[in-house]
Coordinates of C-alpha atoms and ligand atoms in Angstrom, one line a residue:
M1 CA 0.0 0.0 0.0
T2 CA 1.1 3.6 -0.6
A3 CA 0.3 6.8 1.2
K4 CA -1.6 7.9 -1.9
E5 CA -4.4 5.5 -1.0
I6 CA -5.8 8.0 1.4
D7 CA -8.0 10.5 -0.4
V8 CA -6.8 13.6 1.4
A9 CA -9.4 16.0 -0.1
A10 CA -12.1 13.6 1.1
V11 CA -10.9 13.1 4.6
R12 CA -10.4 16.9 4.9
D13 CA -14.0 17.4 3.7
D14 CA -15.0 15.0 6.5
T15 CA -13.0 17.1 9.0
P16 CA -14.5 20.6 9.4
G17 CA -11.7 21.7 11.7
T18 CA -9.2 21.6 8.8
A19 CA -10.8 24.7 7.4
R20 CA -10.2 26.6 10.6
V21 CA -6.8 25.5 12.0
L22 CA -3.5 24.0 11.0
H23 CA -3.7 21.2 13.5
F24 CA -0.3 19.6 14.4
N25 CA -1.6 18.6 17.9
N26 CA -2.9 15.2 17.0
A27 CA -1.0 13.6 19.9
G28 CA -3.0 15.9 22.1
A29 CA -6.4 15.4 20.5
G30 CA -7.1 14.7 16.8
L31 CA -9.7 16.7 15.0
M32 CA -13.0 14.8 15.0
T33 CA -14.8 13.9 11.7
S34 CA -18.3 15.2 11.0
Q35 CA -19.5 11.5 11.2
A36 CA -18.2 11.1 14.8
L37 CA -19.5 14.5 15.8
D38 CA -22.9 13.8 14.4
A39 CA -23.1 10.4 16.2
V40 CA -22.3 12.1 19.5
T41 CA -24.7 15.0 19.1
T42 CA -27.5 12.8 17.7
H43 CA -27.3 10.7 20.8
L44 CA -27.2 13.6 23.2
R45 CA -30.2 15.1 21.5
L46 CA -32.0 11.8 21.8
E47 CA -31.2 11.7 25.5
S48 CA -32.7 15.2 25.9
E49 CA -35.8 14.3 23.9
I50 CA -36.7 10.8 25.2
G51 CA -34.6 10.3 28.4
G52 CA -31.1 9.0 28.9
Y53 CA -32.0 5.4 29.7
E54 CA -34.6 5.2 26.9
A55 CA -32.0 6.6 24.5
A56 CA -29.5 4.0 25.6
D57 CA -32.0 1.3 24.8
A58 CA -32.8 2.8 21.4
A59 CA -29.1 3.1 20.6
R60 CA -28.0 -0.3 21.9
G61 CA -26.8 -1.4 18.4
A62 CA -24.7 1.7 17.9
F63 CA -23.2 1.3 21.4
E64 CA -22.4 -2.4 20.8
N65 CA -20.8 -1.4 17.5
T66 CA -18.0 0.3 19.4
Y67 CA -16.9 -3.1 20.8
A68 CA -17.1 -4.6 17.4
A69 CA -15.2 -1.8 15.7
L70 CA -12.4 -2.0 18.3
A71 CA -12.3 -5.8 18.0
T72 CA -11.8 -5.5 14.3
F73 CA -9.2 -2.7 14.8
L74 CA -7.2 -4.8 17.3
N75 CA -7.9 -8.2 15.9
C76 CA -9.4 -9.6 19.0
G77 CA -12.8 -10.8 20.3
T78 CA -15.5 -8.3 21.4
D79 CA -15.5 -10.1 24.8
E80 CA -11.9 -9.0 25.2
I81 CA -12.7 -5.2 25.1
A82 CA -13.7 -2.9 27.9
L83 CA -14.8 0.6 27.2
M84 CA -13.2 3.1 29.6
E85 CA -13.2 6.9 30.1
N86 CA -9.5 7.3 29.1
A87 CA -6.3 5.4 28.5
T88 CA -5.0 6.0 32.0
V89 CA -8.0 4.3 33.7
A90 CA -7.8 1.5 31.2
W91 CA -4.1 1.0 31.9
Q92 CA -4.6 1.2 35.6
A93 CA -7.4 -1.4 35.5
A94 CA -4.9 -3.9 34.0
F95 CA -1.9 -2.9 36.1
Y96 CA -3.6 -2.8 39.5
G97 CA -5.6 -5.9 38.5
L98 CA -2.3 -7.8 38.1
A99 CA -0.5 -5.9 41.0
S100 CA -2.9 -7.4 43.6
G101 CA -0.8 -10.6 43.2
F102 CA 2.7 -8.9 43.4
R103 CA 5.0 -9.9 46.3
P104 CA 8.2 -8.3 47.7
G105 CA 11.1 -9.0 45.4
D106 CA 8.9 -9.3 42.2
R107 CA 10.2 -7.3 39.3
I108 CA 8.5 -5.1 36.7
L109 CA 10.4 -4.5 33.5
T110 CA 9.6 -1.3 31.6
A111 CA 11.1 1.1 29.0
E112 CA 13.2 4.3 29.6
A113 CA 10.6 6.4 27.7
E114 CA 7.8 5.2 29.9
Y115 CA 4.9 7.6 30.5
A116 CA 4.8 9.4 33.9
S117 CA 1.3 8.1 35.0
N118 CA 2.4 4.5 34.5
Y119 CA 5.7 5.0 36.3
I120 CA 4.0 6.7 39.2
A121 CA 1.8 3.6 39.5
F122 CA 4.9 1.4 39.5
L123 CA 6.4 3.6 42.2
Q124 CA 3.2 3.4 44.3
M125 CA 3.3 -0.4 44.1
A126 CA 7.0 -0.5 44.9
K127 CA 6.4 1.5 48.1
K128 CA 3.4 -0.6 49.0
T129 CA 4.7 -4.1 48.2
G130 CA 8.4 -3.9 47.8
I131 CA 8.5 -4.8 44.1
G132 CA 11.4 -3.7 41.9
I133 CA 11.0 -1.5 38.9
E134 CA 13.7 -1.8 36.2
A135 CA 13.9 0.2 33.0
V136 CA 15.4 -1.9 30.2
P137 CA 18.3 0.1 28.6
S138 CA 17.7 1.6 25.2
T139 CA 19.6 0.9 22.0
E140 CA 21.8 3.6 20.4
T141 CA 18.8 4.7 18.4
G142 CA 16.5 5.0 21.4
E143 CA 14.3 1.9 21.3
L144 CA 14.0 -0.5 24.2
D145 CA 16.9 -3.0 23.6
V146 CA 15.2 -6.3 23.2
E147 CA 18.4 -8.3 23.7
R148 CA 18.9 -6.6 27.1
L149 CA 15.3 -7.3 27.9
E150 CA 15.8 -11.0 27.2
A151 CA 18.9 -11.0 29.4
M152 CA 17.0 -9.4 32.3
I153 CA 14.2 -12.1 32.4
D154 CA 14.1 -14.4 35.4
D155 CA 11.4 -16.0 37.5
R156 CA 10.8 -12.9 39.5
V157 CA 9.7 -10.8 36.5
K158 CA 5.9 -10.6 36.9
L159 CA 5.1 -8.0 34.3
I160 CA 6.6 -6.4 31.2
A161 CA 4.9 -3.0 30.8
V162 CA 6.0 -0.7 27.9
T163 CA 4.7 2.4 26.2
H164 CA 4.6 1.8 22.4
I165 CA 4.9 5.4 21.3
P166 CA 6.0 7.8 24.0
T167 CA 4.4 11.1 24.7
N168 CA 7.0 13.0 22.8
G169 CA 9.4 12.4 20.0
G170 CA 9.6 10.0 17.1
L171 CA 10.3 6.9 19.0
V172 CA 8.3 3.7 18.3
N173 CA 9.2 0.9 20.6
P174 CA 9.5 -2.6 19.0
A175 CA 6.2 -3.8 20.5
A176 CA 6.1 -7.2 18.6
E177 CA 9.7 -8.1 19.4
I178 CA 9.0 -7.4 23.1
G179 CA 5.9 -9.6 22.7
R180 CA 8.0 -12.5 21.5
V181 CA 10.2 -12.2 24.6
A182 CA 7.2 -12.0 26.9
R183 CA 5.5 -15.0 25.3
A184 CA 8.6 -17.1 25.3
A185 CA 9.0 -16.4 29.0
G186 CA 5.2 -16.6 29.8
I187 CA 5.3 -13.2 31.4
P188 CA 2.2 -10.9 31.2
Y189 CA 2.8 -8.0 28.8
L190 CA 0.9 -4.7 29.1
L191 CA 1.2 -2.3 26.2
D192 CA 0.4 1.4 26.5
A193 CA -0.9 2.1 23.0
C194 CA -2.4 5.4 23.9
Q195 CA -0.4 7.3 21.2
A196 CA -0.1 4.4 18.9
A197 CA -3.8 3.6 18.3
G198 CA -4.7 5.1 15.0
Q199 CA -1.1 6.0 14.2
V200 CA 0.6 2.7 13.6
P201 CA -1.0 -0.7 12.8
L202 CA -2.1 -2.6 16.0
D203 CA -2.8 -6.3 16.0
V204 CA -2.8 -7.9 19.4
E205 CA -2.0 -11.3 17.9
A206 CA 1.0 -10.0 15.9
I207 CA 2.2 -8.0 18.9
G208 CA 1.6 -10.7 21.4
C209 CA 0.5 -8.4 24.2
D210 CA -1.9 -9.6 26.9
M211 CA -3.3 -6.2 27.8
L212 CA -3.4 -3.0 25.8
S213 CA -4.7 0.4 26.7
G214 CA -5.8 3.2 24.3
T215 CA -7.5 6.5 24.2
G216 CA -10.3 7.8 21.9
R217 CA -9.3 11.4 21.4
K218 CA -5.8 11.2 19.9
Y219 CA -5.0 9.4 16.7
L220 CA -8.3 7.6 16.6
R221 CA -10.0 11.0 16.4
G222 CA -12.8 10.1 18.8
P223 CA -14.4 12.3 21.4
R224 CA -12.6 13.3 24.6
G225 CA -13.3 11.2 27.7
T226 CA -13.3 7.9 25.9
G227 CA -10.8 5.0 26.0
F228 CA -10.6 1.3 25.9
L229 CA -8.8 -1.7 27.4
Y230 CA -8.0 -5.0 25.7
V231 CA -7.4 -8.1 27.9
R232 CA -6.6 -11.4 26.4
K233 CA -9.2 -14.0 27.4
S234 CA -6.7 -16.4 28.8
L235 CA -5.5 -13.8 31.2
L236 CA -8.8 -12.5 32.3
D237 CA -9.0 -14.6 35.5
R238 CA -5.5 -13.7 36.6
L239 CA -6.5 -10.0 36.9
E240 CA -8.6 -9.0 39.9
P241 CA -10.6 -5.9 38.8
P242 CA -9.3 -3.1 41.2
M243 CA -12.9 -1.8 41.5
L244 CA -16.1 -3.6 41.1
D245 CA -19.7 -2.6 40.8
L246 CA -23.0 -4.1 39.8
H247 CA -22.0 -3.9 36.1
G248 CA -18.6 -5.8 36.5
A249 CA -20.1 -8.3 38.9
S250 CA -23.5 -9.4 40.0
W251 CA -24.5 -9.7 43.7
S252 CA -25.3 -13.3 43.4
A253 CA -25.7 -14.3 47.1
P254 CA -26.0 -12.2 50.3
D255 CA -22.3 -12.7 51.0
D256 CA -21.0 -13.3 47.5
Y257 CA -20.7 -11.9 44.0
T258 CA -20.1 -13.3 40.5
L259 CA -17.7 -11.6 38.1
R260 CA -18.8 -11.0 34.5
G261 CA -17.3 -13.5 32.1
D262 CA -15.8 -11.0 29.8
A263 CA -13.6 -7.9 29.8
R264 CA -16.5 -5.7 30.7
R265 CA -15.8 -6.7 34.3
F266 CA -13.3 -3.7 34.3
E267 CA -16.0 -1.2 33.4
N268 CA -18.5 0.4 35.7
W269 CA -22.1 1.0 35.1
E270 CA -22.5 4.6 34.2
F271 CA -21.3 5.5 30.7
N272 CA -20.8 8.5 28.5
I273 CA -22.9 6.6 25.9
A274 CA -22.8 9.4 23.3
G275 CA -19.0 9.6 23.6
Q276 CA -18.6 5.8 23.3
I277 CA -20.9 5.7 20.2
G278 CA -18.8 8.5 18.7
L279 CA -15.6 6.5 19.4
G280 CA -17.1 3.5 17.6
V281 CA -17.8 5.7 14.5
A282 CA -14.2 7.1 14.7
V283 CA -12.8 3.5 14.9
D284 CA -15.0 2.5 11.9
Y285 CA -13.5 5.4 10.0
A286 CA -10.0 4.3 10.8
N287 CA -10.9 0.7 9.9
A288 CA -12.3 1.9 6.5
L289 CA -9.2 3.9 5.6
G290 CA -6.9 1.0 6.7
Q291 CA -4.2 1.1 9.4
D292 CA -1.4 0.6 6.9
A293 CA -2.5 3.5 4.7
I294 CA -2.9 5.8 7.8
H295 CA 0.6 4.8 9.0
Q296 CA 2.3 5.4 5.7
R297 CA 0.8 8.8 5.2
I298 CA 1.7 9.9 8.8
R299 CA 5.2 8.6 8.2
H300 CA 5.4 10.5 4.9
L301 CA 4.3 13.8 6.5
S302 CA 6.4 13.5 9.6
T303 CA 9.5 12.7 7.5
L304 CA 8.8 15.9 5.5
L305 CA 8.3 17.9 8.7
R306 CA 11.5 16.7 10.3
A307 CA 13.5 17.6 7.2
A308 CA 11.9 21.0 6.8
L309 CA 12.2 21.9 10.5
A310 CA 15.9 20.9 10.5
D311 CA 16.5 23.5 7.8
V312 CA 15.0 26.3 10.0
S313 CA 17.7 28.4 11.6
G314 CA 17.7 28.1 15.4
V315 CA 15.5 24.9 15.5
T316 CA 16.9 21.8 17.1
L317 CA 15.1 18.5 16.7
H318 CA 14.9 16.1 19.6
D319 CA 13.5 12.9 18.0
I320 CA 15.0 9.5 18.6
G321 CA 14.1 6.1 17.0
R322 CA 15.1 4.1 14.1
D323 CA 11.8 4.2 12.3
K324 CA 10.1 7.3 13.5
G325 CA 6.4 8.0 14.1
G326 CA 4.3 11.1 13.6
I327 CA 5.3 13.0 16.7
V328 CA 8.0 15.6 16.0
S329 CA 9.8 17.2 19.0
F330 CA 11.9 20.3 18.7
S331 CA 13.0 23.6 20.3
C332 CA 13.6 27.1 19.0
A333 CA 16.7 29.0 20.1
G334 CA 15.6 32.1 22.1
V335 CA 11.9 31.3 22.2
S336 CA 10.4 29.3 25.1
P337 CA 8.3 26.2 24.2
E338 CA 5.2 27.9 25.8
A339 CA 5.8 31.0 23.7
V340 CA 6.2 29.0 20.5
K341 CA 2.9 27.3 21.2
L342 CA 1.0 30.4 22.1
R343 CA 2.4 32.6 19.3
L344 CA 1.6 29.9 16.7
R345 CA -1.9 29.5 18.2
E346 CA -2.6 33.2 17.6
Q347 CA -2.1 32.4 13.9
G348 CA -4.4 29.4 13.9
I349 CA -1.6 26.9 14.2
N350 CA -1.8 24.2 16.8
C351 CA 1.2 22.4 18.4
S352 CA 2.0 21.6 22.0
T353 CA 4.7 21.3 24.6
S354 CA 6.3 18.4 26.6
A355 CA 7.9 18.6 30.0
I356 CA 10.4 16.4 31.7
T357 CA 7.7 15.4 34.2
S358 CA 5.9 13.3 31.5
T359 CA 8.9 11.1 30.6
R360 CA 11.5 11.8 33.3
L361 CA 13.9 8.9 32.7
D362 CA 14.2 9.5 29.0
M363 CA 14.3 13.3 29.1
S364 CA 16.8 13.6 31.9
R365 CA 19.0 11.0 30.2
R366 CA 18.9 13.4 27.2
H367 CA 19.3 16.6 29.2
L368 CA 15.9 17.9 28.1
E369 CA 13.5 19.9 30.3
F370 CA 10.8 21.4 28.2
I371 CA 10.3 21.1 24.4
N372 CA 7.7 21.6 21.6
R373 CA 5.8 18.8 20.1
A374 CA 4.2 18.9 16.6
S375 CA 2.2 15.8 15.7
V376 CA 0.8 15.2 12.2
H377 CA -2.1 13.1 11.1
Y378 CA -3.1 11.7 7.7
Y379 CA -5.5 14.6 7.0
N380 CA -2.6 17.1 7.2
T381 CA -1.0 18.3 4.0
E382 CA 2.4 19.0 2.6
D383 CA 1.4 22.6 2.3
E384 CA 0.6 22.7 6.0
V385 CA 4.1 21.4 6.7
T386 CA 5.6 24.3 4.7
R387 CA 3.3 26.9 6.4
F388 CA 4.2 25.5 9.8
C389 CA 7.9 25.7 9.2
A390 CA 7.6 29.2 7.8
A391 CA 5.6 30.3 10.9
V392 CA 8.3 28.7 13.2
A393 CA 11.1 30.4 11.2
A394 CA 9.3 33.8 11.7
L395 CA 9.3 33.4 15.5
G396 CA 13.0 33.7 15.9
Ligands
PLP401 C1 2.0 7.4 26.4 C2 0.8 7.8 27.1 N1 0.1 7.0 27.8 C3 -1.1 7.4 28.4 C4 -1.6 8.6 28.3 C5 -2.8 9.0 29.0 O1 -3.9 9.0 28.2 P1 -5.3 9.6 28.7 O2 -5.1 11.0 28.8 O3 -6.3 9.2 27.7 O4 -5.6 8.9 30.0 C6 -0.9 9.6 27.5 C7 -1.4 10.9 27.4 O5 -0.8 11.8 26.8 C8 0.3 9.2 26.9 O6 1.0 10.0 26.1

């Protein structure tokens, strides 16, 4: 497949925001399509017209479609999907679910570019239960070093938890190679695919992960406040849902409860139904375009952006990784990252910033504190890359 397979004019027609802003903040939140927006507003309107519970009954098919769309997207069963309010809650359900079995001396292996919220949860567990956290060293190009990972495996390793695409920079960790090591050793593998979902192809069988967390609003272009968790069926009973309600379990006897048989045991009862229906429509859209075509166009545009930014006087790129993704990180001499973001926003150009507190191990290793982040999507254009770089050049 080639990048040309995405009809850029058509996807921009479906994306009203492209007429208003130059949006290079897709790692923050992608622009929603009209289709996803319509699905959300239609359901909200129905709730206001006939009642929230009655609207949920009427939209049961559209809501169930979200599980089906995600199952197609990830190549898993619908019973392996839980809908959550964001990627953090999804990741935590898996992590704390497994962590209830951790004992002092157990080890967690992670990556140097691990996301802050995940690492904070590791630290909390380390304080509570005496587990060890070890970041697998990176290769020269920045990826988690799979050979070093393999060498670190022993009987005390109870979890491999890695961020696929970190919050900033071009890095794409070798998720499937990590999966092969985890499978061979029989160690549960939790993949944080928050920034990967909708950017690079995801297939839980090819990757070999047991748990995967994602968010709706970023590269999947769904509404805010939506996310999802995949849990491999064979692992389901090894995870104790950290919180349970009458949706995840039924109160089956006065002194007992029975867990649901599927991944929805990690959900709770009250849902942003409109948002989750919108997420399903957004995932359908990604499925229709094809994950390979999306990936290739993002790679094409981010390669152009890196090359063009490198030519701007005073700009330093901070990306690492052998085969880089759609998130480009940089700084401008003499202009603070916050000022870059705000001055571009005044011109209708969106990008964002990244601080050391989001990926402390990686950024301190590279002596970075605060940088800019420009993240492209398939609906962006070559002309927008040129305009963005001209605007950055004019800041100096
Ligand atoms: C790598 C990574 N994981 C998890 C998250 C958290 O996602 P959410 O805000 O949907 O909880 C982010 C957010 O930026 C992220 O970059």
